mmCIF file with all atom_site columns, C-alpha atoms in Angstrom:
data_model
loop_
_atom_site.group_PDB
_atom_site.id
_atom_site.type_symbol
_atom_site.label_atom_id
_atom_site.label_alt_id
_atom_site.label_comp_id
_atom_site.label_asym_id
_atom_site.label_entity_id
_atom_site.label_seq_id
_atom_site.pdbx_PDB_ins_code
_atom_site.Cartn_x
_atom_site.Cartn_y
_atom_site.Cartn_z
_atom_site.occupancy
_atom_site.B_iso_or_equiv
_atom_site.pdbx_formal_charge
_atom_site.auth_seq_id
_atom_site.auth_comp_id
_atom_site.auth_asym_id
_atom_site.auth_atom_id
_atom_site.pdbx_PDB_model_num
ATOM 1   C CA . GLN A 1 1   ? -58.734 -40.390 -115.913 1.00 88.00 ? 1   GLN A CA 1
ATOM 2   C CA . VAL A 1 2   ? -55.308 -38.756 -115.869 1.00 93.00 ? 2   VAL A CA 1
ATOM 3   C CA . GLN A 1 3   ? -54.023 -37.153 -119.036 1.00 96.00 ? 3   GLN A CA 1
ATOM 4   C CA . LEU A 1 4   ? -50.679 -35.477 -119.609 1.00 97.00 ? 4   LEU A CA 1
ATOM 5   C CA . VAL A 1 5   ? -50.267 -33.257 -122.646 1.00 97.00 ? 5   VAL A CA 1
ATOM 6   C CA . GLU A 1 6   ? -46.857 -31.883 -123.590 1.00 97.00 ? 6   GLU A CA 1
ATOM 7   C CA . SER A 1 7   ? -46.073 -28.908 -125.783 1.00 97.00 ? 7   SER A CA 1
ATOM 8   C CA . GLY A 1 8   ? -43.176 -26.615 -126.581 1.00 97.00 ? 8   GLY A CA 1
ATOM 9   C CA . GLY A 1 9   ? -40.884 -28.864 -128.570 1.00 96.00 ? 9   GLY A CA 1
ATOM 10  C CA . GLY A 1 10  ? -39.248 -27.714 -131.760 1.00 97.00 ? 10  GLY A CA 1
ATOM 11  C CA . SER A 1 11  ? -36.000 -27.259 -133.644 1.00 98.00 ? 11  SER A CA 1
ATOM 12  C CA . VAL A 1 12  ? -33.210 -25.018 -132.406 1.00 98.00 ? 12  VAL A CA 1
ATOM 13  C CA . GLN A 1 13  ? -29.534 -24.516 -133.015 1.00 98.00 ? 13  GLN A CA 1
ATOM 14  C CA . ALA A 1 14  ? -26.951 -25.582 -130.480 1.00 98.00 ? 14  ALA A CA 1
ATOM 15  C CA . GLY A 1 15  ? -26.739 -23.092 -127.654 1.00 98.00 ? 15  GLY A CA 1
ATOM 16  C CA . GLY A 1 16  ? -30.405 -22.187 -127.928 1.00 98.00 ? 16  GLY A CA 1
ATOM 17  C CA . SER A 1 17  ? -33.257 -22.617 -125.479 1.00 98.00 ? 17  SER A CA 1
ATOM 18  C CA . LEU A 1 18  ? -36.680 -24.200 -125.349 1.00 98.00 ? 18  LEU A CA 1
ATOM 19  C CA . ARG A 1 19  ? -39.328 -24.509 -122.668 1.00 98.00 ? 19  ARG A CA 1
ATOM 20  C CA . LEU A 1 20  ? -41.482 -27.591 -122.536 1.00 98.00 ? 20  LEU A CA 1
ATOM 21  C CA . SER A 1 21  ? -44.866 -27.602 -120.837 1.00 98.00 ? 21  SER A CA 1
ATOM 22  C CA . CYS A 1 22  ? -47.020 -30.465 -119.614 1.00 98.00 ? 22  CYS A CA 1
ATOM 23  C CA . VAL A 1 23  ? -50.610 -29.873 -118.590 1.00 97.00 ? 23  VAL A CA 1
ATOM 24  C CA . ALA A 1 24  ? -52.159 -32.495 -116.349 1.00 96.00 ? 24  ALA A CA 1
ATOM 25  C CA . SER A 1 25  ? -55.847 -33.273 -116.127 1.00 94.00 ? 25  SER A CA 1
ATOM 26  C CA . GLY A 1 26  ? -57.022 -35.381 -113.251 1.00 89.00 ? 26  GLY A CA 1
ATOM 27  C CA . PHE A 1 27  ? -54.753 -36.005 -110.275 1.00 86.00 ? 27  PHE A CA 1
ATOM 28  C CA . PRO A 1 28  ? -51.428 -37.439 -111.482 1.00 88.00 ? 28  PRO A CA 1
ATOM 29  C CA . GLY A 1 29  ? -49.781 -37.737 -108.090 1.00 88.00 ? 29  GLY A CA 1
ATOM 30  C CA . TYR A 1 30  ? -47.029 -35.682 -106.521 1.00 92.00 ? 30  TYR A CA 1
ATOM 31  C CA . TYR A 1 31  ? -44.053 -37.152 -108.324 1.00 96.00 ? 31  TYR A CA 1
ATOM 32  C CA . MET A 1 32  ? -43.538 -35.879 -111.841 1.00 97.00 ? 32  MET A CA 1
ATOM 33  C CA . GLY A 1 33  ? -40.709 -35.840 -114.291 1.00 97.00 ? 33  GLY A CA 1
ATOM 34  C CA . TRP A 1 34  ? -39.371 -35.416 -117.772 1.00 98.00 ? 34  TRP A CA 1
ATOM 35  C CA . PHE A 1 35  ? -37.873 -38.276 -119.726 1.00 98.00 ? 35  PHE A CA 1
ATOM 36  C CA . ARG A 1 36  ? -36.432 -38.474 -123.209 1.00 98.00 ? 36  ARG A CA 1
ATOM 37  C CA . GLN A 1 37  ? -35.807 -41.084 -125.827 1.00 98.00 ? 37  GLN A CA 1
ATOM 38  C CA . ALA A 1 38  ? -33.413 -40.667 -128.730 1.00 97.00 ? 38  ALA A CA 1
ATOM 39  C CA . PRO A 1 39  ? -33.558 -42.925 -131.802 1.00 93.00 ? 39  PRO A CA 1
ATOM 40  C CA . GLY A 1 40  ? -32.102 -46.333 -131.038 1.00 95.00 ? 40  GLY A CA 1
ATOM 41  C CA . LYS A 1 41  ? -31.706 -45.580 -127.340 1.00 97.00 ? 41  LYS A CA 1
ATOM 42  C CA . GLU A 1 42  ? -33.630 -46.426 -124.214 1.00 97.00 ? 42  GLU A CA 1
ATOM 43  C CA . ARG A 1 43  ? -35.857 -43.914 -122.530 1.00 97.00 ? 43  ARG A CA 1
ATOM 44  C CA . GLU A 1 44  ? -33.920 -42.049 -119.842 1.00 97.00 ? 44  GLU A CA 1
ATOM 45  C CA . GLY A 1 45  ? -34.772 -39.745 -116.991 1.00 98.00 ? 45  GLY A CA 1
ATOM 46  C CA . VAL A 1 46  ? -33.934 -36.067 -117.420 1.00 98.00 ? 46  VAL A CA 1
ATOM 47  C CA . ALA A 1 47  ? -35.389 -34.353 -114.365 1.00 98.00 ? 47  ALA A CA 1
ATOM 48  C CA . THR A 1 48  ? -37.906 -35.104 -111.652 1.00 97.00 ? 48  THR A CA 1
ATOM 49  C CA . ILE A 1 49  ? -39.746 -33.085 -109.050 1.00 97.00 ? 49  ILE A CA 1
ATOM 50  C CA . TYR A 1 50  ? -41.800 -33.690 -105.922 1.00 95.00 ? 50  TYR A CA 1
ATOM 51  C CA . THR A 1 51  ? -44.556 -31.176 -106.556 1.00 91.00 ? 51  THR A CA 1
ATOM 52  C CA . ARG A 1 52  ? -45.514 -30.646 -102.922 1.00 90.00 ? 52  ARG A CA 1
ATOM 53  C CA . GLY A 1 53  ? -42.026 -29.828 -101.700 1.00 84.00 ? 53  GLY A CA 1
ATOM 54  C CA . GLY A 1 54  ? -40.293 -28.696 -104.863 1.00 86.00 ? 54  GLY A CA 1
ATOM 55  C CA . ILE A 1 55  ? -37.484 -31.217 -104.423 1.00 93.00 ? 55  ILE A CA 1
ATOM 56  C CA . THR A 1 56  ? -35.770 -31.756 -107.766 1.00 96.00 ? 56  THR A CA 1
ATOM 57  C CA . ASN A 1 57  ? -33.365 -34.230 -109.255 1.00 96.00 ? 57  ASN A CA 1
ATOM 58  C CA . TYR A 1 58  ? -31.446 -34.015 -112.530 1.00 98.00 ? 58  TYR A CA 1
ATOM 59  C CA . ALA A 1 59  ? -29.521 -36.328 -114.774 1.00 97.00 ? 59  ALA A CA 1
ATOM 60  C CA . ASP A 1 60  ? -25.830 -35.443 -114.777 1.00 97.00 ? 60  ASP A CA 1
ATOM 61  C CA . SER A 1 61  ? -25.985 -34.686 -118.487 1.00 97.00 ? 61  SER A CA 1
ATOM 62  C CA . VAL A 1 62  ? -28.398 -31.780 -117.991 1.00 98.00 ? 62  VAL A CA 1
ATOM 63  C CA . LYS A 1 63  ? -27.376 -30.351 -114.615 1.00 98.00 ? 63  LYS A CA 1
ATOM 64  C CA . GLY A 1 64  ? -26.809 -26.619 -114.811 1.00 98.00 ? 64  GLY A CA 1
ATOM 65  C CA . ARG A 1 65  ? -28.603 -26.371 -118.159 1.00 98.00 ? 65  ARG A CA 1
ATOM 66  C CA . PHE A 1 66  ? -32.149 -27.641 -117.538 1.00 98.00 ? 66  PHE A CA 1
ATOM 67  C CA . THR A 1 67  ? -34.614 -26.565 -114.857 1.00 98.00 ? 67  THR A CA 1
ATOM 68  C CA . ILE A 1 68  ? -37.773 -28.428 -113.887 1.00 98.00 ? 68  ILE A CA 1
ATOM 69  C CA . SER A 1 69  ? -40.591 -26.543 -112.204 1.00 97.00 ? 69  SER A CA 1
ATOM 70  C CA . THR A 1 70  ? -44.328 -26.615 -111.622 1.00 96.00 ? 70  THR A CA 1
ATOM 71  C CA . ASP A 1 71  ? -47.217 -24.210 -111.450 1.00 93.00 ? 71  ASP A CA 1
ATOM 72  C CA . ASN A 1 72  ? -49.592 -26.179 -109.253 1.00 89.00 ? 72  ASN A CA 1
ATOM 73  C CA . ALA A 1 73  ? -52.411 -23.663 -109.739 1.00 91.00 ? 73  ALA A CA 1
ATOM 74  C CA . LYS A 1 74  ? -52.277 -24.379 -113.463 1.00 92.00 ? 74  LYS A CA 1
ATOM 75  C CA . ASN A 1 75  ? -51.568 -28.119 -113.102 1.00 93.00 ? 75  ASN A CA 1
ATOM 76  C CA . THR A 1 76  ? -48.576 -27.550 -115.341 1.00 96.00 ? 76  THR A CA 1
ATOM 77  C CA . LEU A 1 77  ? -45.072 -28.990 -115.331 1.00 97.00 ? 77  LEU A CA 1
ATOM 78  C CA . TYR A 1 78  ? -42.252 -27.184 -117.111 1.00 98.00 ? 78  TYR A CA 1
ATOM 79  C CA . LEU A 1 79  ? -38.793 -27.981 -118.363 1.00 98.00 ? 79  LEU A CA 1
ATOM 80  C CA . GLN A 1 80  ? -36.641 -24.981 -119.200 1.00 98.00 ? 80  GLN A CA 1
ATOM 81  C CA . MET A 1 81  ? -33.800 -26.120 -121.413 1.00 98.00 ? 81  MET A CA 1
ATOM 82  C CA . ASN A 1 82  ? -30.850 -23.797 -121.977 1.00 98.00 ? 82  ASN A CA 1
ATOM 83  C CA . THR A 1 83  ? -27.554 -24.206 -123.772 1.00 98.00 ? 83  THR A CA 1
ATOM 84  C CA . LEU A 1 84  ? -28.989 -27.043 -125.800 1.00 98.00 ? 84  LEU A CA 1
ATOM 85  C CA . LYS A 1 85  ? -26.627 -29.517 -127.437 1.00 98.00 ? 85  LYS A CA 1
ATOM 86  C CA . PRO A 1 86  ? -27.153 -31.840 -130.422 1.00 97.00 ? 86  PRO A CA 1
ATOM 87  C CA . GLU A 1 87  ? -27.091 -34.789 -128.020 1.00 97.00 ? 87  GLU A CA 1
ATOM 88  C CA . ASP A 1 88  ? -30.233 -33.407 -126.373 1.00 98.00 ? 88  ASP A CA 1
ATOM 89  C CA . THR A 1 89  ? -32.157 -34.306 -129.517 1.00 98.00 ? 89  THR A CA 1
ATOM 90  C CA . ALA A 1 90  ? -34.932 -36.715 -128.546 1.00 98.00 ? 90  ALA A CA 1
ATOM 91  C CA . ILE A 1 91  ? -38.617 -37.093 -127.952 1.00 98.00 ? 91  ILE A CA 1
ATOM 92  C CA . TYR A 1 92  ? -39.352 -35.649 -124.519 1.00 98.00 ? 92  TYR A CA 1
ATOM 93  C CA . TYR A 1 93  ? -42.058 -37.172 -122.369 1.00 98.00 ? 93  TYR A CA 1
ATOM 94  C CA . CYS A 1 94  ? -43.832 -35.905 -119.294 1.00 98.00 ? 94  CYS A CA 1
ATOM 95  C CA . ALA A 1 95  ? -44.591 -38.572 -116.693 1.00 98.00 ? 95  ALA A CA 1
ATOM 96  C CA . ALA A 1 96  ? -46.192 -38.911 -113.285 1.00 97.00 ? 96  ALA A CA 1
ATOM 97  C CA . ALA A 1 97  ? -45.887 -41.475 -110.531 1.00 95.00 ? 97  ALA A CA 1
ATOM 98  C CA . LEU A 1 98  ? -48.347 -42.292 -107.774 1.00 94.00 ? 98  LEU A CA 1
ATOM 99  C CA . LEU A 1 99  ? -45.657 -43.637 -105.463 1.00 93.00 ? 99  LEU A CA 1
ATOM 100 C CA . ARG A 1 100 ? -42.268 -42.105 -104.762 1.00 92.00 ? 100 ARG A CA 1
ATOM 101 C CA . PRO A 1 101 ? -39.842 -43.366 -107.395 1.00 92.00 ? 101 PRO A CA 1
ATOM 102 C CA . VAL A 1 102 ? -36.546 -44.635 -106.044 1.00 86.00 ? 102 VAL A CA 1
ATOM 103 C CA . ARG A 1 103 ? -34.669 -43.494 -109.131 1.00 84.00 ? 103 ARG A CA 1
ATOM 104 C CA . MET A 1 104 ? -35.541 -41.887 -112.446 1.00 92.00 ? 104 MET A CA 1
ATOM 105 C CA . THR A 1 105 ? -36.701 -45.245 -113.698 1.00 93.00 ? 105 THR A CA 1
ATOM 106 C CA . PRO A 1 106 ? -39.372 -45.082 -116.384 1.00 96.00 ? 106 PRO A CA 1
ATOM 107 C CA . SER A 1 107 ? -41.072 -48.274 -115.186 1.00 95.00 ? 107 SER A CA 1
ATOM 108 C CA . GLN A 1 108 ? -41.895 -46.600 -111.863 1.00 95.00 ? 108 GLN A CA 1
ATOM 109 C CA . TYR A 1 109 ? -44.066 -43.956 -113.540 1.00 96.00 ? 109 TYR A CA 1
ATOM 110 C CA . ASN A 1 110 ? -47.760 -44.621 -114.026 1.00 96.00 ? 110 ASN A CA 1
ATOM 111 C CA . TYR A 1 111 ? -48.845 -41.942 -116.477 1.00 97.00 ? 111 TYR A CA 1
ATOM 112 C CA . TRP A 1 112 ? -47.235 -40.687 -119.658 1.00 98.00 ? 112 TRP A CA 1
ATOM 113 C CA . GLY A 1 113 ? -47.809 -37.955 -122.190 1.00 98.00 ? 113 GLY A CA 1
ATOM 114 C CA . GLN A 1 114 ? -47.602 -38.477 -125.923 1.00 97.00 ? 114 GLN A CA 1
ATOM 115 C CA . GLY A 1 115 ? -44.196 -36.841 -126.232 1.00 97.00 ? 115 GLY A CA 1
ATOM 116 C CA . THR A 1 116 ? -42.856 -33.767 -127.977 1.00 98.00 ? 116 THR A CA 1
ATOM 117 C CA . GLN A 1 117 ? -39.904 -33.709 -130.386 1.00 98.00 ? 117 GLN A CA 1
ATOM 118 C CA . VAL A 1 118 ? -36.830 -31.625 -129.593 1.00 98.00 ? 118 VAL A CA 1
ATOM 119 C CA . THR A 1 119 ? -34.217 -31.315 -132.324 1.00 98.00 ? 119 THR A CA 1
ATOM 120 C CA . VAL A 1 120 ? -30.938 -29.493 -131.780 1.00 98.00 ? 120 VAL A CA 1
ATOM 121 C CA . SER A 1 121 ? -28.739 -28.842 -134.783 1.00 98.00 ? 121 SER A CA 1
ATOM 122 C CA . SER A 1 122 ? -25.034 -28.088 -134.665 1.00 95.00 ? 122 SER A CA 1
#
């Protein structure tokens, strides 16, 4: 049974930073990522990583500001978020895929965490 548990969300002012964590129990596969969903919008991919090779991919909206990483010894996925903007406000989800996703498409991910709220005020 795979479980993903996120933590680290909160409220910050624009320009601030947060680090999200996602602890995995069980084997979630080698393809992991962070997604977010703002009110009234579809869930979108933020950043993904191939945990065996460290290959990363970012949405254009977060490139240069967010960094995805893993600590495989701790079965933990991270998302360091810097220079946060009000438009980053959303629920952030950790996800894992058993097969290599072609794109950051939510439907291609098999396991999901419960989500953690990130609120950025101007």
